[in-house]
Every structure is written in C-alpha cells, then in structure tokens.
Amino acid sequence: MNKKRSSFSGKLGFVLAAAGSAVGLGNIWRFPYLAAKYGGGTFLLIYLILAVTFGFSLMTAEIALGRKTGLSAIGAFTTLDKRFKFLGIIASAVPIIIFPYYSVIGGWVIKYFFVFITGAGQASSGDTYFTDFIGGTYEPLGWFFLFIAFTSIVVVCGVEKGIEKVSKFMMPILVVLTLFVSIYGLTIDGAMEGLSYYLKPHMADVSAKTILAAMGQLFYSMSLAMGIMITYGSYMKKDNHLESSVRQIEIFDTGVAFLAGLMIIPAVFAFSGGDRSALSAGPGLMFITLPKVFDSMKFSGIVGTVFFLLVFFAALTSAISLMETIVSILRDKLGWTRKGTCIFVTVLALIMGVPSSLGFGPLSFISWMGMSVLDIMDFVSNSILMPIVAFFTCIFIGFVIKPSSIAEEVKVTDGTFKGEKLFTIMIKWIAPIFLVLILGSSIANALGFIRL
Ligand code: PHE
C-alpha cells in the first residue's frame, strides 16, 4: 500500500492540475448550453448556490479521502471500510463511461481547430455545417481517434512530466482569451438582451428539472463523484492547505464556466434576432454559435484558431485526468505496468466511443427518450451514477468514518478548517436528503412515471 506514488511538485502544481481536470468541455461546451436551456439567470443562481455548498463539501471530502489513504477510489474506500468497496467500484465505472464520449466531443473540437487554421472558418458558420459534420461516419470517427491518441501519449509519460506541465501554462491563457471573446460578443447588436437573460434569475422558472440539471453539471464540471478527486488527492502533499486549494479550484472552475456562458449566450440572442428557440440548441450550441461570432470579427481566422486550440487543451487536460484515473485504478488493483495499462484503456475507450460517435449518423436510429447514444451516456453517468456515488460518499463519511476524520485530514497542514461546520451539516444531512430526492425524481422521470 505504501508503494511510492508520484506526486505533484508544489501547491500551485496541484491546484492547476486539479483545475485542469475540472476546467474542460464541461465549462465551455456543457455549461452554456444547459444555462441557455434552463432559464439563464435562474440556472446560474442555482448553480452558484450548489457550488459553494455541495461542490465545496464533496470536493473537500474526496481530496481528503485520497490524501488520507494515498490510494485511488476503490483502494481508498476499501481500506477505510471493506463494506464500501462497491462504492469505489461504481465511482470507477463513471470515468470509464465518460472518457469515450468525452473524447468524441474532444474530436469535434480538433476538427473545428483544423477548420479555422486552414482558413475555412467561414464555412463553419453555416446553419447546417455542424449537424452535417456530426452526422457523418468516418470523419467524426477519425477526429475522435486522434483525440484519444493525444490523451494516451500524455498519460503514458506520467503525472509530473505530462499533466502538470501541460496545465501550468494553458489554463491562464484560456481565461484571458475567453474574457476577450466575451467582451467582444457583448458589443454585437442585440447581445444586451441576452446578457440580461443570462444574469437575471426568474424565480418562477425554478423547477426540479433545473435543479437536477444544475446538480449534474456541478458534479461533471468539478470532476466530482467519480473518484477523480480521490486520485488527485492521493498525489497531494500534506503541506498543501486542502481547504484553500478546494476554494481556488472552485473559483477557477466556476469562473471559466461563467465566462463561457457570457461568451455564448448573449451571442445566441444577437445572432438569432432575439428568437428564444435558438437557446435550446443543446450540445451543438458552442459549435453553432461561436463560429458565427468569430465570423463577424475582424481577425476571425486567428481568433477561431486560438480559441479552439485552447478549448482543445482544456478538453485534453480533463481527458487526461479521466484516463489517468482509470489507469491508476487498474494499476492499483492489478499491478500492471503503466504502458500496458495505457494501451488497454486506449483500446477499450476506442471501442466504447464508436457508438457515441456514430449516434448522430449511421446509428441515429438508436434513441431513448429522444436522446442519442452520446446523450444517453451523458445521462446515465451524470444524472444516475454520479448522484448515487455522491449519496453513498456522504453516508460513508457522515456515518461510517465520520466527518471529523476528514476534518482532521484537512487540518493536517496548519490546524485550520474554516468551513468545517458547513461541511459537517452538508455531508451528514443536507446533501444526502437532497440527493435522494433528486435521484428519485431523475429515475422516475427516466422511467416515464413523472414528467419533469
Ligand atoms: N470536469 C471536466 C469538465 O468540466 C470533465 C470531466 C468530467 C473530467 C469527468 C473528468 C471527469 O470538462
């Protein structure tokens, strides 16, 4: 158990690498389309409330679990209590489901990067460009394979050399560019109406469905409830203050999501002439709206190229964390070599991702409640498995190992844990009760008993 583990070099290294995992397509691609769909300001407000309560408590819990045990999910839960091995196993299943379809979208991002760098950006602003592209067979598959290939190369190189270096310089550039594009977007005619939609909550819009969507998004965006933060915690040194690292990761992650919404939602209003139905475009929103924004800019080719390059990097650091988690779980369990495990995981992800990639074209006949294969994967992991993992994690900490054991781990650095009270109440009572309600309604909805 005490075999030597690679670890992050410094405090900033940990925060940036964890932020690198958290900040990804979830922030730039997923958050804006959900916010657009679920009432703009209403969604934003609910998300923020959940982030400082649920997000904070769960992330603290997971990182502390990892650092305390020095192991990834399955090992961490099993060491502390054998009965909870199952929890580690479900948590580990989540990245295995997400990684393949995440890479499909990562592939779309590389495609758009190539479109812009080769000077064909203007064509991509056409209305059917995106749907035509994802409806194909070989093209989306090719980009998906390429994305997985990049990810595996970094993961094969190992934690210090791979993840940390990549995260350190790309994250800050991404923030600056997003800010720049948002400010530009707000100057387009008609964008102000969109800004108000994005920022003003309307209490009448609050519904179980909105809360469910915000909750799933929170887990996804902060890489929670799937063992990732446990693995990252196991690489964290004891002299890093856990609580302040969690705060920083949260601020960073939420900040980027907020900016991405600011960049996309007002622009949707501007380009649709105020037609609100454009807001429900769903997963394609980023790929449909942004090319139009860029197309209206002076140096559209350069801006589009740089933007998609950075989104690619953000997606890559997240995909790396997904793959790294899977690899580390398999290695802890089976003792395989890093290289062998990486090859195994790569092949598995390639096979599993094919249906998601083809689900908009040749396999579009497969659908469940109007969802494509990719959406089904997304739904199963985010709206079913993650709430289950989060629920049992709360029960495990609240009633088995007790919140005080996590608090102890948080305090190891300098004896402080400011949010301890909030943490304890959240983990023991509020979070589990809320999760059962949310999960119950999500499943009832899926089975058609109720319509959210
Ligand atoms: N949190 C990442 C994002 O926002 C995605 C991700 C999901 C990464 C799940 C790891 C695990 O894009």
XYZ file of C-alpha atoms and ligand atoms in Angstrom:
464
model
C 0.000 0.000 0.000
C 2.875 2.284 0.718
C 4.479 1.862 -2.658
C 5.890 5.113 -3.839
C 3.432 7.315 -5.665
C 4.336 10.146 -7.930
C 3.157 13.453 -6.571
C 2.652 16.994 -7.741
C 5.623 19.217 -7.183
C 4.163 22.256 -5.483
C 0.967 23.795 -4.227
C 0.304 25.623 -7.452
C 1.038 22.443 -9.335
C -1.744 20.641 -7.509
C -4.301 23.413 -7.858
C -3.571 23.872 -11.520
C -3.624 20.197 -12.287
C -6.904 19.718 -10.415
C -8.259 22.814 -12.130
C -7.002 21.345 -15.368
C -9.161 18.323 -14.713
C -12.133 20.393 -13.640
C -11.975 23.014 -16.361
C -12.815 21.420 -19.646
C -15.628 20.814 -22.055
C -17.952 20.808 -19.075
C -17.329 24.500 -18.582
C -17.027 25.697 -22.129
C -19.324 23.358 -24.007
C -21.781 21.931 -21.473
C -22.426 24.780 -19.023
C -23.516 27.377 -21.614
C -25.973 25.069 -23.370
C -27.547 23.993 -20.105
C -27.765 27.569 -18.843
C -29.303 28.615 -22.157
C -31.835 25.833 -21.991
C -32.778 26.059 -18.320
C -33.649 29.692 -17.829
C -30.331 31.581 -17.933
C -30.039 33.550 -14.691
C -32.145 31.024 -12.826
C -29.776 28.209 -13.717
C -26.762 30.373 -12.947
C -28.030 31.250 -9.481
C -28.904 27.668 -8.582
C -25.550 26.517 -9.858
C -23.677 29.055 -7.745
C -25.565 28.098 -4.596
C -24.872 24.415 -5.214
C -21.203 25.110 -5.926
C -20.459 26.769 -2.591
C -22.394 24.168 -0.609
C -22.410 20.777 -2.366
C -19.395 21.392 -4.514
C -17.285 22.612 -1.650
C -18.224 19.755 0.680
C -17.851 16.947 -1.814
C -14.610 18.161 -3.258
C -13.102 18.586 0.201
C -14.277 15.089 1.110
C -12.871 13.455 -1.995
C -9.468 15.124 -1.965
C -9.118 14.376 1.740
C -10.056 10.725 1.204
C -7.370 10.401 -1.429
C -4.685 12.145 0.571
C -5.514 10.291 3.756
C -5.235 6.873 2.150
C -2.776 7.601 -0.633
C -4.959 5.482 -2.920
C -7.480 5.928 -5.697
C -11.216 5.281 -5.303
C -11.538 1.516 -4.861
C -8.493 1.243 -2.629
C -9.438 4.313 -0.625
C -12.948 3.140 0.243
C -11.904 -0.466 0.833
C -9.051 0.451 3.167
C -11.329 2.550 5.341
C -14.218 0.089 5.368
C -14.472 -3.155 3.407
C -18.244 -2.863 3.075
C -17.827 0.198 0.882
C -15.760 -1.437 -1.789
C -18.852 -1.363 -4.034
C -18.811 2.429 -3.864
C -15.279 2.558 -5.179
C -16.323 0.255 -7.982
C -19.335 2.353 -9.058
C -17.263 5.538 -8.777
C -14.636 3.981 -11.023
C -17.241 2.996 -13.574
C -18.155 6.637 -14.143
C -14.907 7.758 -15.791
C -14.970 4.601 -17.888
C -18.346 5.687 -19.272
C -17.429 9.351 -19.633
C -13.968 9.072 -21.157
C -15.060 7.603 -24.515
C -17.869 10.031 -25.239
C -15.853 12.949 -23.869
C -13.228 12.095 -26.452
C -15.843 12.119 -29.198
C -16.573 15.758 -28.371
C -12.849 16.410 -27.981
C -12.584 15.166 -31.550
C -15.173 17.705 -32.706
C -13.044 20.409 -31.110
C -9.939 19.314 -33.016
C -11.986 19.312 -36.211
C -13.028 22.941 -35.618
C -9.443 23.864 -34.851
C -8.418 22.461 -38.218
C -11.277 24.188 -39.964
C -10.130 27.540 -38.615
C -6.395 27.050 -39.050
C -6.866 26.049 -42.676
C -8.845 29.219 -43.299
C -12.195 27.501 -43.757
C -13.729 29.048 -40.643
C -16.338 30.982 -42.535
C -17.964 27.846 -43.901
C -18.411 26.560 -40.354
C -20.719 29.454 -39.535
C -23.350 27.966 -41.870
C -26.508 26.703 -40.191
C -26.220 23.022 -41.058
C -22.445 22.734 -41.017
C -22.275 21.202 -37.564
C -25.116 18.722 -37.951
C -23.798 17.658 -41.339
C -20.410 17.048 -39.796
C -21.510 15.003 -36.777
C -23.959 13.110 -38.978
C -21.042 11.657 -40.950
C -19.372 8.303 -40.379
C -15.623 8.322 -40.912
C -14.839 11.950 -40.323
C -16.073 12.249 -36.723
C -14.545 8.827 -36.014
C -11.172 9.955 -37.307
C -11.100 13.058 -35.107
C -12.229 11.015 -32.132
C -9.360 8.554 -32.643
C -6.919 11.438 -32.906
C -8.126 12.949 -29.640
C -7.701 9.646 -27.810
C -4.236 9.279 -29.283
C -3.133 12.660 -27.897
C -4.545 11.830 -24.495
C -2.814 8.474 -24.279
C 0.541 9.951 -25.209
C 0.427 12.369 -22.283
C -0.798 9.747 -19.851
C 1.929 7.301 -20.870
C 4.503 9.955 -19.974
C 3.300 10.029 -16.353
C 1.957 12.555 -13.921
C 4.770 15.036 -13.351
C 6.028 15.249 -16.870
C 2.661 15.126 -18.539
C -0.249 16.639 -16.711
C 1.432 19.297 -14.668
C 3.443 20.850 -17.459
C 0.517 20.963 -19.812
C -1.811 22.550 -17.252
C 0.534 25.196 -15.988
C 0.705 27.425 -18.987
C -2.522 26.729 -20.822
C -5.149 27.428 -18.206
C -4.298 31.112 -17.720
C -4.230 31.759 -21.468
C -7.640 30.174 -21.821
C -9.141 32.538 -19.255
C -7.744 35.610 -20.965
C -8.998 34.598 -24.397
C -12.454 33.694 -23.116
C -12.673 37.087 -21.450
C -11.643 38.790 -24.655
C -14.216 36.950 -26.778
C -16.967 37.613 -24.202
C -16.296 41.333 -24.198
C -16.322 41.381 -27.959
C -19.535 39.340 -28.046
C -21.290 41.843 -25.814
C -20.697 44.603 -28.331
C -22.745 42.823 -31.015
C -26.209 44.292 -31.590
C -28.875 42.533 -29.586
C -26.431 40.958 -27.136
C -27.638 43.022 -24.193
C -30.993 41.293 -24.099
C -29.107 38.010 -23.893
C -26.935 39.363 -21.115
C -29.974 40.121 -19.047
C -31.402 36.653 -19.733
C -28.124 35.147 -18.569
C -27.769 37.202 -15.406
C -31.320 37.757 -14.131
C -32.903 34.906 -12.241
C -36.650 34.427 -12.563
C -37.932 32.627 -9.546
C -40.907 31.319 -11.497
C -38.508 29.212 -13.584
C -37.127 27.254 -10.641
C -38.069 23.601 -11.094
C -36.877 20.146 -10.105
C -35.561 19.716 -13.611
C -33.455 22.863 -13.423
C -32.023 21.838 -10.073
C -31.289 18.354 -11.374
C -29.549 19.729 -14.414
C -27.505 22.147 -12.296
C -26.541 19.401 -9.894
C -25.424 17.003 -12.636
C -23.484 19.831 -14.190
C -21.786 20.626 -10.900
C -20.515 17.073 -10.476
C -19.428 16.889 -14.060
C -17.726 20.238 -14.136
C -15.850 19.793 -10.876
C -14.934 16.198 -11.728
C -16.746 15.003 -8.605
C -18.455 11.734 -7.711
C -16.292 9.595 -9.933
C -13.140 9.065 -7.978
C -11.089 11.611 -9.886
C -10.529 13.977 -6.999
C -9.727 10.989 -4.795
C -6.949 10.007 -7.173
C -5.700 13.587 -7.355
C -5.833 13.884 -3.591
C -3.622 10.820 -3.352
C -0.959 12.766 -5.235
C -1.275 15.822 -2.975
C 1.317 16.607 -0.356
C 0.422 17.159 3.269
C 1.814 20.684 3.315
C -0.741 21.921 0.783
C -3.666 23.509 2.570
C -6.564 21.401 1.373
C -9.377 23.827 2.058
C -7.811 26.769 0.304
C -6.875 24.569 -2.643
C -10.522 23.497 -2.916
C -11.656 27.131 -2.860
C -9.215 28.047 -5.579
C -10.215 25.157 -7.807
C -13.869 26.052 -7.339
C -13.386 29.704 -8.128
C -11.390 28.844 -11.192
C -13.838 26.264 -12.441
C -16.938 28.361 -11.824
C -15.234 31.436 -13.216
C -14.453 29.752 -16.514
C -17.977 28.340 -16.795
C -19.419 31.775 -16.098
C -17.220 33.367 -18.748
C -18.082 30.689 -21.277
C -21.767 31.423 -20.726
C -21.049 35.108 -21.096
C -19.297 34.401 -24.339
C -22.019 32.224 -25.824
C -25.482 33.158 -24.503
C -25.607 36.875 -25.387
C -24.216 35.941 -28.804
C -27.020 33.439 -29.344
C -29.512 36.259 -28.788
C -27.614 38.559 -31.082
C -27.469 36.072 -33.955
C -30.966 34.725 -33.623
C -32.530 38.165 -33.575
C -33.969 37.505 -30.130
C -35.584 34.217 -31.165
C -35.509 32.222 -27.946
C -35.879 28.833 -29.545
C -32.213 29.135 -30.546
C -31.416 28.740 -26.854
C -32.484 25.129 -26.808
C -29.938 24.023 -29.414
C -28.400 21.696 -26.809
C -24.984 20.077 -27.229
C -24.365 21.773 -30.559
C -24.687 25.286 -29.163
C -20.991 26.078 -28.859
C -20.162 24.658 -32.262
C -23.016 26.512 -33.917
C -22.891 29.913 -32.201
C -19.205 30.592 -31.810
C -18.263 30.231 -35.474
C -20.873 32.897 -36.163
C -19.330 35.191 -33.546
C -15.868 34.657 -34.978
C -17.110 35.134 -38.490
C -18.302 38.601 -37.558
C -14.902 39.549 -36.143
C -12.001 41.162 -37.932
C -9.373 38.505 -37.480
C -11.825 35.648 -37.399
C -9.338 33.037 -38.620
C -6.804 33.756 -35.896
C -9.324 34.151 -33.087
C -11.144 30.957 -34.084
C -7.893 29.021 -34.362
C -6.563 30.151 -31.000
C -9.914 29.616 -29.335
C -10.379 26.055 -30.483
C -6.753 25.295 -29.696
C -7.298 26.376 -26.108
C -10.580 24.507 -25.808
C -8.711 21.515 -27.135
C -6.108 21.886 -24.388
C -8.787 22.315 -21.729
C -10.513 19.186 -23.024
C -7.195 17.373 -23.156
C -6.267 18.100 -19.538
C -9.702 16.836 -18.470
C -9.459 13.757 -20.651
C -6.006 13.113 -19.213
C -7.486 13.174 -15.724
C -10.197 10.760 -16.799
C -7.734 8.363 -18.338
C -5.199 8.767 -15.544
C -7.874 7.810 -13.039
C -8.829 4.689 -14.961
C -5.173 3.735 -15.392
C -4.371 4.322 -11.756
C -7.344 2.228 -10.583
C -6.361 -0.686 -12.802
C -2.744 -0.472 -11.711
C -3.585 -0.331 -8.011
C -5.792 -3.378 -8.473
C -3.899 -5.474 -10.973
C -0.336 -4.287 -10.699
C 0.061 -3.875 -14.456
C 2.748 -1.661 -15.962
C 1.816 1.906 -16.838
C 2.389 1.346 -20.515
C 0.423 -1.885 -20.734
C -2.467 -0.391 -18.793
C -2.487 2.685 -21.029
C -2.691 0.547 -24.143
C -5.523 -1.482 -22.662
C -7.501 1.618 -21.657
C -6.929 3.256 -25.035
C -8.274 0.275 -26.919
C -11.236 -0.039 -24.582
C -12.104 3.650 -24.962
C -11.810 3.438 -28.732
C -14.263 0.580 -28.852
C -16.670 2.132 -26.385
C -16.652 5.545 -28.062
C -17.597 4.341 -31.535
C -21.366 4.119 -30.868
C -21.396 7.642 -29.373
C -19.583 8.978 -32.403
C -21.876 7.255 -34.865
C -25.026 8.054 -32.904
C -25.742 11.197 -34.915
C -25.348 9.464 -38.269
C -25.475 5.739 -39.067
C -26.665 4.842 -35.575
C -29.147 7.669 -35.183
C -31.969 5.149 -35.047
C -30.816 4.270 -31.521
C -32.586 6.665 -29.235
C -34.118 6.688 -25.797
C -36.443 9.465 -24.713
C -35.237 11.497 -27.638
C -31.577 11.105 -26.643
C -28.783 9.973 -28.923
C -26.204 7.403 -27.783
C -23.900 10.176 -26.615
C -26.687 11.858 -24.661
C -27.645 8.540 -23.090
C -24.055 8.015 -21.879
C -24.075 11.542 -20.530
C -27.419 10.998 -18.801
C -26.520 7.664 -17.231
C -23.246 8.947 -15.833
C -24.351 12.423 -14.763
C -27.927 12.015 -13.685
C -27.866 8.488 -12.319
C -24.435 7.170 -11.352
C -22.928 10.379 -10.017
C -25.811 11.192 -7.661
C -25.619 7.587 -6.405
C -21.885 7.865 -5.775
C -22.307 11.265 -4.146
C -25.072 9.940 -1.896
C -23.105 6.961 -0.639
C -19.969 9.055 -0.227
C -21.952 11.322 2.101
C -23.316 8.370 4.059
C -19.867 6.832 4.238
C -18.289 9.980 5.593
C -21.233 11.183 7.649
C -21.953 7.935 9.474
C -19.121 5.462 8.981
C -15.764 7.191 9.137
C -17.362 10.422 10.492
C -16.851 13.968 9.225
C -14.259 14.561 11.936
C -11.851 12.149 10.283
C -11.992 14.211 7.106
C -11.700 17.422 9.129
C -8.578 16.012 10.724
C -7.048 15.417 7.315
C -7.951 18.958 6.209
C -6.334 20.375 9.340
C -3.088 18.471 8.917
C -1.377 21.453 7.306
C -1.948 24.243 9.825
C -4.794 23.216 12.082
C -7.477 25.296 10.366
C -10.703 24.326 8.576
C -12.974 27.349 8.291
C -15.847 25.611 6.565
C -15.954 22.684 8.999
C -19.480 23.363 10.291
C -20.903 23.784 6.812
C -19.050 20.681 5.696
C -20.388 18.548 8.517
C -24.028 19.590 8.091
C -23.870 19.246 4.330
C -22.270 15.823 4.303
C -24.390 14.357 7.058
C -27.820 15.757 6.358
C -28.494 18.235 3.627
C -26.602 16.585 0.788
C -27.871 13.015 1.256
C -31.512 14.045 1.672
C -31.348 16.306 -1.309
C -29.579 13.676 -3.382
C -32.247 11.069 -2.701
C -34.937 13.494 -3.806
C -33.047 14.455 -6.915
C -32.126 10.913 -7.802
C -35.641 9.654 -7.213
C -37.143 12.280 -9.461
C -34.490 11.687 -12.076
C -35.195 7.960 -12.231
C -38.968 8.426 -12.110
C -38.631 10.837 -14.960
C -36.457 8.467 -16.944
C -38.931 5.654 -16.486
C -41.761 7.899 -17.503
C -43.614 7.969 -14.143
C -43.415 11.715 -13.879
C -42.639 14.471 -16.347
C -40.141 16.931 -15.024
N -14.673 18.287 -15.335
C -14.381 18.211 -16.714
C -15.045 19.285 -17.487
O -15.650 20.152 -16.940
C -14.814 16.982 -17.360
C -14.559 15.808 -16.662
C -15.610 15.080 -16.360
C -13.293 15.492 -16.311
C -15.435 13.983 -15.692
C -13.103 14.422 -15.617
C -14.181 13.661 -15.307
O -14.981 19.265 -18.663
